[in-house]
Backbone as a printed PyTorch tensor [residue, N CA C, xyz], in Angstrom:
tensor([[[-139.8750,   84.7400,   41.7840],
         [-138.5460,   84.3680,   41.3480],
         [-138.3110,   82.8980,   41.6720]],

        [[-137.6960,   82.1850,   40.7470],
         [-137.3320,   80.7960,   40.9710],
         [-136.2060,   80.7710,   41.9970]],

        [[-136.3030,   79.9170,   43.0580],
         [-135.3050,   79.9640,   44.1380],
         [-133.8610,   79.8740,   43.6740]],

        [[-133.5360,   79.0200,   42.7200],
         [-132.1470,   78.8590,   42.3070],
         [-131.6080,   80.0430,   41.5170]],

        [[-132.4690,   80.9510,   41.0930],
         [-131.9930,   82.1260,   40.3750],
         [-131.3590,   83.1360,   41.3150]],

        [[-131.5010,   82.9170,   42.5960],
         [-130.9640,   83.8490,   43.5700],
         [-129.7870,   83.2290,   44.3280]],

        [[-129.0970,   82.2710,   43.7030],
         [-127.9560,   81.5930,   44.3040],
         [-126.6770,   81.9350,   43.5490]],

        [[-125.5700,   81.7830,   44.2300],
         [-124.2780,   81.9410,   43.5660],
         [-123.2750,   81.0080,   44.2280]],

        [[-122.4310,   80.3730,   43.4210],
         [-121.4120,   79.4670,   43.9280],
         [-120.0520,   80.1640,   43.8680]],

        [[-119.3100,   80.0930,   44.9750],
         [-117.9790,   80.6860,   45.0780],
         [-116.9700,   79.5750,   45.3460]],

        [[-115.8550,   79.5910,   44.6410],
         [-114.7540,   78.6720,   44.9580],
         [-113.8600,   79.4140,   45.9450]],

        [[-113.8430,   78.9280,   47.1800],
         [-113.0330,   79.5630,   48.2190],
         [-111.6140,   79.0070,   48.2290]],

        [[-111.4630,   77.7610,   47.7600],
         [-110.1510,   77.1320,   47.6990],
         [-110.1480,   76.1350,   46.5590]],

        [[-109.3440,   76.4170,   45.5320],
         [-109.1870,   75.4690,   44.4260],
         [-108.4480,   74.2500,   44.9510]],

        [[-108.5530,   73.0900,   44.2840],
         [-107.8670,   71.8910,   44.8000],
         [-106.4110,   72.1890,   45.1430]],

        [[-106.0450,   71.8590,   46.3710],
         [-104.6950,   72.1500,   46.8480],
         [-104.2080,   70.9740,   47.6830]],

        [[-102.9210,   70.7080,   47.5970],
         [-102.3120,   69.6480,   48.3920],
         [-102.0290,   70.1760,   49.7900]],

        [[-102.3260,   69.3420,   50.7740],
         [-102.0580,   69.7120,   52.1630],
         [-101.3060,   68.5780,   52.8280]],

        [[-100.2140,   68.9030,   53.4940],
         [ -99.4320,   67.8770,   54.1670],
         [ -99.9700,   67.6280,   55.5710]],

        [[ -99.6120,   66.4980,   56.1080],
         [-100.0250,   66.0760,   57.4330],
         [ -99.7770,   67.1790,   58.4630]],

        [[-100.8490,   67.6280,   59.1350],
         [-100.7240,   68.6180,   60.1960],
         [-100.6300,   70.0590,   59.7530]],

        [[-100.4940,   70.3250,   58.4580],
         [-100.4040,   71.7090,   57.9740],
         [-101.8050,   72.3150,   57.8840]],

        [[-101.9150,   73.5930,   58.1650],
         [-103.2040,   74.2780,   58.0510],
         [-103.3120,   74.9080,   56.6820]],

        [[-104.4070,   74.6040,   55.9810],
         [-104.6890,   75.2900,   54.7160],
         [-105.9150,   76.1680,   54.9420]],

        [[-105.8360,   77.4060,   54.4770],
         [-106.9040,   78.3650,   54.7200],
         [-107.4880,   78.8190,   53.3950]],

        [[-108.8030,   78.7630,   53.3070],
         [-109.5010,   79.1890,   52.0890],
         [-109.5780,   80.7090,   52.0330]],

        [[-109.8360,   81.2250,   50.8450],
         [-110.0440,   82.6480,   50.6470],
         [-111.2460,   83.1070,   51.4680]],

        [[-111.1630,   84.2800,   52.0420],
         [-112.2720,   84.8290,   52.8200],
         [-113.4570,   85.1140,   51.9090]],

        [[-114.6600,   84.8260,   52.3960],
         [-115.8900,   85.0650,   51.6400],
         [-116.6520,   86.2300,   52.2610]],

        [[-116.9530,   87.2410,   51.4410],
         [-117.7690,   88.3780,   51.8740],
         [-119.2330,   87.9730,   51.7000]],

        [[-119.9660,   87.8750,   52.7890],
         [-121.3510,   87.3920,   52.7410],
         [-122.3770,   88.5190,   52.7310]],

        [[-121.9370,   89.7470,   52.5720],
         [-122.8720,   90.8700,   52.6070],
         [-123.9560,   90.6960,   51.5540]],

        [[-125.2070,   90.8310,   51.9850],
         [-126.3320,   90.7460,   51.0720],
         [-126.9020,   89.3470,   50.8840]],

        [[-126.2550,   88.3370,   51.4300],
         [-126.7460,   86.9610,   51.3030],
         [-127.3410,   86.5150,   52.6240]],

        [[-128.3650,   85.6580,   52.5590],
         [-129.0420,   85.2130,   53.7710],
         [-128.5410,   83.8640,   54.2720]],

        [[-128.1920,   82.9610,   53.3850],
         [-127.7310,   81.6280,   53.7610],
         [-126.4720,   81.2820,   52.9840]],

        [[-125.5140,   80.6890,   53.6720],
         [-124.2660,   80.2640,   53.0480],
         [-124.0550,   78.7900,   53.3960]],

        [[-123.8820,   77.9510,   52.3760],
         [-123.5430,   76.5430,   52.5950],
         [-122.0970,   76.3580,   52.1500]],

        [[-121.2160,   76.0570,   53.1000],
         [-119.7920,   75.8700,   52.8150],
         [-119.5140,   74.3730,   52.7460]],

        [[-118.9360,   73.9270,   51.6350],
         [-118.6020,   72.5100,   51.4690],
         [-117.0910,   72.3460,   51.4270]],

        [[-116.5780,   71.4850,   52.2930],
         [-115.1610,   71.1310,   52.3040],
         [-115.0740,   69.7400,   51.6970]],

        [[-114.3540,   69.6240,   50.5880],
         [-114.3080,   68.3830,   49.8160],
         [-112.9190,   67.7780,   49.8890]],

        [[-112.8640,   66.5200,   50.2610],
         [-111.6030,   65.7780,   50.2710],
         [-111.4300,   65.1630,   48.8850]],

        [[-110.4250,   65.6150,   48.1470],
         [-110.1890,   65.1410,   46.7810],
         [-109.1700,   64.0180,   46.6980]],

        [[-108.7150,   63.5010,   47.8200],
         [-107.6720,   62.4870,   47.8200],
         [-108.2220,   61.1770,   47.2740]],

        [[-107.4790,   60.5490,   46.3740],
         [-107.9350,   59.3260,   45.7130],
         [-107.0710,   58.1460,   46.1290]],

        [[-107.7070,   57.0060,   46.3760],
         [-107.0100,   55.7440,   46.5120],
         [-106.2520,   55.5010,   47.7910]],

        [[-106.6140,   56.1600,   48.8730],
         [-105.9180,   55.9410,   50.1340],
         [-106.8490,   56.2670,   51.2910]],

        [[-106.5540,   55.7510,   52.4510],
         [-107.3140,   56.1600,   53.6340],
         [-106.8970,   57.5770,   53.9890]],

        [[-107.8270,   58.3450,   54.5050],
         [-107.5480,   59.7480,   54.7490],
         [-108.3570,   60.2230,   55.9400]],

        [[-107.7530,   61.0100,   56.7930],
         [-108.4350,   61.5370,   57.9700],
         [-108.1750,   63.0320,   58.0830]],

        [[-109.1760,   63.7650,   58.5360],
         [-109.0520,   65.1970,   58.7630],
         [-109.0250,   65.4520,   60.2630]],

        [[-108.0010,   66.1650,   60.7440],
         [-107.9140,   66.4930,   62.1680],
         [-108.9180,   67.5630,   62.5630]],

        [[-109.0090,   68.6260,   61.7500],
         [-109.9450,   69.6940,   62.1070],
         [-110.3570,   70.5180,   60.9050]],

        [[-111.5570,   71.0620,   61.0010],
         [-112.0890,   72.0330,   60.0510],
         [-112.6700,   73.1500,   60.9020]],

        [[-112.2450,   74.3780,   60.6510],
         [-112.7920,   75.5020,   61.4040],
         [-113.4660,   76.4860,   60.4590]],

        [[-114.6340,   76.9480,   60.8650],
         [-115.3390,   78.0100,   60.1560],
         [-115.3330,   79.1960,   61.1060]],

        [[-114.7880,   80.3120,   60.6370],
         [-114.6910,   81.4950,   61.4890],
         [-115.3180,   82.6960,   60.7920]],

        [[-115.6070,   83.7250,   61.5730],
         [-116.2890,   84.9110,   61.0500],
         [-115.6360,   86.1820,   61.5680]],

        [[-115.8750,   87.2820,   60.8310],
         [-115.2680,   88.5650,   61.1870],
         [-116.1430,   89.7100,   60.6930]],

        [[-116.1100,   90.8260,   61.4040],
         [-116.7810,   92.0420,   60.9440],
         [-115.8660,   92.8830,   60.0740]],

        [[-114.5400,   92.7530,   60.2880],
         [-113.5920,   93.6480,   59.6250],
         [-112.6310,   92.9490,   58.6680]],

        [[-112.7920,   91.6390,   58.4400],
         [-111.9300,   90.8570,   57.5540],
         [-110.4910,   90.8140,   58.0540]],

        [[-110.2960,   91.0470,   59.3500],
         [-108.9680,   91.0080,   59.9540],
         [-108.9430,   90.0920,   61.1740]],

        [[-109.8320,   90.3370,   62.1090],
         [-109.9000,   89.5620,   63.3440],
         [-111.0460,   88.5640,   63.2420]],

        [[-110.7000,   87.2590,   63.2070],
         [-111.7040,   86.2140,   63.0320],
         [-111.9230,   85.4520,   64.3300]],

        [[-113.1800,   85.0530,   64.5520],
         [-113.5740,   84.2540,   65.7050],
         [-114.2040,   82.9710,   65.1930]],

        [[-113.7910,   81.8320,   65.7370],
         [-114.3720,   80.5580,   65.3210],
         [-115.8380,   80.4810,   65.7180]],

        [[-116.6540,   79.8820,   64.8480],
         [-118.0480,   79.5820,   65.1520],
         [-118.0380,   78.1560,   65.6900]],

        [[-118.0960,   78.0020,   67.0120],
         [-117.8930,   76.6910,   67.6500],
         [-118.8150,   75.6130,   67.0880]],

        [[-120.0620,   75.9420,   66.8150],
         [-121.0120,   74.9480,   66.3030],
         [-120.6380,   74.4650,   64.9080]],

        [[-119.7920,   75.2160,   64.2100],
         [-119.3940,   74.8610,   62.8470],
         [-117.9240,   74.4700,   62.7530]],

        [[-117.3160,   74.1250,   63.8700],
         [-115.9240,   73.6750,   63.8670],
         [-115.8960,   72.1780,   64.1170]],

        [[-115.1560,   71.4610,   63.2820],
         [-115.0830,   70.0120,   63.4090],
         [-113.7300,   69.5660,   63.9080]],

        [[-113.7500,   68.4900,   64.7000],
         [-112.5130,   67.9430,   65.2280],
         [-112.6780,   66.4740,   65.5500]],

        [[-111.6290,   65.8880,   66.1120],
         [-111.6610,   64.4610,   66.4260],
         [-112.4100,   64.1760,   67.7230]],

        [[-112.7290,   65.2030,   68.5050],
         [-113.5510,   65.0580,   69.7150],
         [-114.3000,   66.3680,   69.9270]],

        [[-115.5520,   66.2960,   70.3480],
         [-116.3200,   67.5130,   70.5740],
         [-115.9240,   68.1490,   71.9120]],

        [[-116.1160,   69.4660,   71.9930],
         [-115.8050,   70.2150,   73.2120],
         [-116.5650,   71.5300,   73.1510]],

        [[-116.2410,   72.4560,   74.0400],
         [-116.8890,   73.7660,   74.0320],
         [-116.5440,   74.5630,   72.7790]],

        [[-115.4180,   74.2380,   72.1450],
         [-114.9930,   74.9730,   70.9460],
         [-115.1060,   74.1480,   69.6680]],

        [[-115.5190,   72.8910,   69.7820],
         [-115.6600,   72.0100,   68.6210],
         [-117.0520,   71.3790,   68.6700]],

        [[-117.9060,   71.7640,   67.7160],
         [-119.2850,   71.2980,   67.7380],
         [-119.5960,   70.1260,   66.8330]],

        [[-118.6550,   69.7440,   65.9530],
         [-118.8980,   68.6740,   64.9850],
         [-117.8070,   67.6230,   65.1190]],

        [[-118.2080,   66.3780,   65.2490],
         [-117.2500,   65.2770,   65.3300],
         [-116.9090,   64.8080,   63.9200]],

        [[-115.6100,   64.8430,   63.5750],
         [-115.1590,   64.3670,   62.2660],
         [-114.7340,   62.9110,   62.4120]],

        [[-115.4210,   62.0350,   61.7130],
         [-115.0380,   60.6280,   61.7200],
         [-114.0270,   60.4150,   60.6090]],

        [[-113.4910,   59.2100,   60.4940],
         [-112.5440,   58.9090,   59.4120],
         [-113.1910,   59.2840,   58.0880]],

        [[-112.4830,   60.0610,   57.2790],
         [-113.0480,   60.5870,   56.0400],
         [-113.4360,   59.4980,   55.0540]],

        [[-112.5320,   58.5770,   54.8140],
         [-112.8070,   57.5880,   53.7710],
         [-111.8180,   56.4510,   53.8600]],

        [[-112.1790,   55.3760,   53.2260],
         [-111.2360,   54.2880,   53.0390],
         [-110.8440,   54.2890,   51.5710]],

        [[-110.0100,   53.3600,   51.1800],
         [-109.5170,   53.3360,   49.7970],
         [-110.6300,   53.1020,   48.7870]],

        [[-111.7660,   52.5550,   49.2090],
         [-112.8340,   52.2550,   48.2490],
         [-114.0210,   53.2020,   48.3490]],

        [[-114.0550,   54.0680,   49.3450],
         [-115.1870,   54.9890,   49.5180],
         [-115.1040,   56.1620,   48.5600]],

        [[-116.2350,   56.8410,   48.4170],
         [-116.2470,   58.0870,   47.6520],
         [-115.5740,   59.1850,   48.4530]],

        [[-115.2560,   60.2630,   47.7840],
         [-114.6430,   61.4030,   48.4500],
         [-115.6680,   62.0470,   49.3830]],

        [[-115.3270,   62.2740,   50.6440],
         [-116.3000,   62.8660,   51.5590],
         [-116.4440,   64.3670,   51.3410]],

        [[-117.6290,   64.8540,   51.6570],
         [-117.9170,   66.2810,   51.6180],
         [-118.4880,   66.6590,   52.9800]],

        [[-117.8560,   67.6140,   53.6290],
         [-118.3860,   68.1620,   54.8760],
         [-119.0810,   69.4590,   54.5200]],

        [[-120.3560,   69.6010,   54.9030],
         [-121.0810,   70.8280,   54.5920],
         [-121.5160,   71.5150,   55.8790]],

        [[-121.2530,   72.8170,   55.9350],
         [-121.6050,   73.6450,   57.0800],
         [-122.5050,   74.7730,   56.5860]],

        [[-123.6350,   74.9780,   57.2380],
         [-124.5700,   76.0160,   56.8120],
         [-124.5450,   77.1760,   57.7990]],

        [[-124.4200,   78.3760,   57.2500],
         [-124.4120,   79.5990,   58.0540],
         [-125.6500,   80.3950,   57.6780]],

        [[-126.5140,   80.6470,   58.6540],
         [-127.7180,   81.4510,   58.4310],
         [-127.4020,   82.8890,   58.8300]],

        [[-127.5550,   83.8000,   57.9030],
         [-127.1930,   85.2030,   58.1390],
         [-128.3360,   86.0220,   58.7350]],

        [[-129.4480,   85.4140,   59.0620],
         [-130.6120,   86.1480,   59.5700],
         [-130.4880,   86.3970,   61.0750]],

        [[-129.4540,   87.0440,   61.4740],
         [-129.2740,   87.2810,   62.9050],
         [-127.9830,   88.0120,   63.1680]],

        [[-127.2590,   87.5440,   64.1600],
         [-126.0580,   88.2330,   64.6230],
         [-124.7820,   87.7450,   63.9370]],

        [[-124.8750,   87.0590,   62.8370],
         [-123.6800,   86.5800,   62.1400],
         [-122.8950,   87.7550,   61.5730]],

        [[-121.6030,   87.5740,   61.4880],
         [-120.7220,   88.6240,   60.9850],
         [-120.5940,   88.5340,   59.4660]],

        [[-119.9720,   89.5390,   58.8640],
         [-119.9580,   89.6850,   57.4110],
         [-119.0320,   88.7210,   56.6750]],

        [[-117.8380,   88.4560,   57.1900],
         [-116.8420,   87.6590,   56.4730],
         [-116.7290,   86.2570,   57.0650]],

        [[-116.5480,   85.2670,   56.1810],
         [-116.3440,   83.8830,   56.6000],
         [-115.0090,   83.3840,   56.0920]],

        [[-114.3710,   82.5410,   56.9080],
         [-113.1160,   81.9110,   56.5040],
         [-113.1610,   80.4520,   56.9570]],

        [[-112.5680,   79.5570,   56.1610],
         [-112.5230,   78.1350,   56.4850],
         [-111.0680,   77.6910,   56.4830]],

        [[-110.6930,   76.9160,   57.5010],
         [-109.3420,   76.3430,   57.5740],
         [-109.4630,   74.8450,   57.8090]],

        [[-108.5680,   74.0820,   57.1870],
         [-108.5750,   72.6200,   57.2820],
         [-107.1900,   72.1580,   57.7150]],

        [[-107.1520,   71.1790,   58.6380],
         [-105.9000,   70.5490,   59.0470],
         [-106.0450,   69.0440,   58.8170]],

        [[-105.3530,   68.5020,   57.7970],
         [-105.4510,   67.0610,   57.5480],
         [-104.5250,   66.2730,   58.4680]],

        [[-104.9290,   65.0210,   58.7770],
         [-104.0760,   64.1430,   59.5770],
         [-103.1100,   63.3770,   58.6830]],

        [[-103.4360,   63.2810,   57.4020],
         [-102.5520,   62.6630,   56.4180],
         [-102.5190,   63.5520,   55.1890]],

        [[-101.4790,   63.4820,   54.4070],
         [-101.3430,   64.3300,   53.2280],
         [-102.4440,   64.0320,   52.2250]],

        [[-103.0430,   65.0900,   51.6710],
         [-104.1240,   64.9140,   50.7040],
         [-104.4700,   66.2110,   50.0100]],

        [[-105.5680,   66.1970,   49.2590],
         [-106.0230,   67.3480,   48.4930],
         [-107.3940,   67.7970,   48.9850]],

        [[-107.6120,   69.1100,   49.0130],
         [-108.8890,   69.6630,   49.4540],
         [-109.3720,   70.7330,   48.4850]],

        [[-110.7000,   70.8980,   48.4420],
         [-111.3660,   71.9880,   47.7440],
         [-112.4170,   72.5350,   48.6910]],

        [[-112.6180,   73.8570,   48.6870],
         [-113.6770,   74.4590,   49.4890],
         [-114.5320,   75.3260,   48.5700]],

        [[-115.8390,   75.0620,   48.5560],
         [-116.7760,   75.8720,   47.7810],
         [-117.8770,   76.3540,   48.7110]],

        [[-118.5100,   77.4570,   48.3490],
         [-119.6240,   77.9940,   49.1290],
         [-120.7570,   78.3300,   48.1740]],

        [[-121.9750,   78.0490,   48.6150],
         [-123.1610,   78.4290,   47.8560],
         [-123.9160,   79.4560,   48.6860]],

        [[-124.0260,   80.6660,   48.1470],
         [-124.7570,   81.7350,   48.8140],
         [-126.1470,   81.8040,   48.2040]],

        [[-127.1500,   81.9650,   49.0410],
         [-128.5220,   82.0330,   48.5280],
         [-129.3080,   83.0900,   49.2740]],

        [[-130.4560,   83.4410,   48.7080],
         [-131.3470,   84.3960,   49.3470],
         [-130.8120,   85.8030,   49.3660]],

        [[-130.2770,   86.2530,   48.2350],
         [-129.7360,   87.6070,   48.1800],
         [-130.8120,   88.6100,   48.5710]],

        [[-130.4980,   89.4570,   49.5140],
         [-131.4810,   90.4360,   49.9610],
         [-131.5960,   91.5790,   48.9500]],

        [[-132.7090,   92.2600,   49.0010],
         [-132.9810,   93.3400,   48.0550],
         [-132.0210,   94.5110,   48.2270]],

        [[-131.4160,   94.6540,   49.4030],
         [-130.5430,   95.7970,   49.6530],
         [-129.0640,   95.4410,   49.5450]],

        [[-128.7360,   94.3580,   48.8540],
         [-127.3310,   93.9910,   48.6960],
         [-126.6060,   95.1020,   47.9650]],

        [[-125.4600,   95.5000,   48.4900],
         [-124.7700,   96.6530,   47.9170],
         [-123.8660,   96.2880,   46.7480]],

        [[-123.4430,   95.0350,   46.6560],
         [-122.5140,   94.6560,   45.5910],
         [-123.2340,   94.5490,   44.2530]],

        [[-122.5660,   94.9540,   43.1950],
         [-123.1130,   94.8290,   41.8470],
         [-122.9020,   93.3960,   41.3820]],

        [[-123.9720,   92.6720,   41.1640],
         [-123.8800,   91.2610,   40.7920],
         [-124.4530,   91.0230,   39.3920]],

        [[-124.3900,   92.0090,   38.5240],
         [-124.9730,   91.8780,   37.1920],
         [-124.2410,   90.8780,   36.3180]],

        [[-122.9980,   90.5510,   36.6400],
         [-122.2280,   89.6190,   35.8180],
         [-122.4500,   88.1610,   36.2180]],

        [[-123.2790,   87.8950,   37.2170],
         [-123.4820,   86.5200,   37.6690],
         [-124.2190,   85.6870,   36.6280]],

        [[-123.9230,   84.4190,   36.6420],
         [-124.6310,   83.4520,   35.8090],
         [-125.2010,   82.3960,   36.7450]],

        [[-126.3130,   81.7990,   36.3800],
         [-126.9820,   80.8320,   37.2430],
         [-126.5460,   79.4100,   36.9250]],

        [[-125.2720,   79.1290,   37.0580],
         [-124.7430,   77.7960,   36.8080],
         [-125.0090,   76.9360,   38.0250]],

        [[-125.7220,   75.8420,   37.8390],
         [-126.0940,   74.9810,   38.9550],
         [-125.7740,   73.5090,   38.6630]],

        [[-124.8060,   73.2490,   37.8020],
         [-124.4920,   71.8760,   37.4160],
         [-123.1500,   71.4790,   37.9890]],

        [[-123.1240,   70.3560,   38.7100],
         [-121.8940,   69.7930,   39.2140],
         [-121.8240,   68.3680,   38.7150]],

        [[-120.7210,   67.9720,   38.1580],
         [-120.5630,   66.6100,   37.6390],
         [-119.3780,   65.9500,   38.3110]],

        [[-119.5060,   64.6660,   38.5470],
         [-118.4280,   63.8930,   39.1400],
         [-118.3350,   62.5910,   38.3920]],

        [[-117.1690,   62.2850,   37.8200],
         [-117.0290,   61.0480,   37.0540],
         [-116.1070,   60.0920,   37.7660]]])
């Protein structure tokens, strides 16, 4: 099998405006049957300096009680609960930044993932996830999937 034929892209959060200090939370992603998940948090804000206070990636077995994955949580300073240092996202002339977090499901990872973003200034965000390596025993019916792998940015 060609590797990209076993991938699927999920939009966890369509472009949404977030005000300074407000928490925006993406739709929960059910990772059952997938081996690797790459979550991308995209800053869509145009023409201004922009900073993100925090990005948290959390997991759950029951889709109710979530626990942060410290190694995949970003903040303005690292600590025992923040494993990624978020620098200034962009200046007025830079491209839109993309933060990517990879979750490997080949171990003790839980079934559901959730992403939350807290901006330091008002802006727009999108969250997408690429799931790959679907296992042979995946229980979900995925017959309607299409192998779209094209992303364009103008």
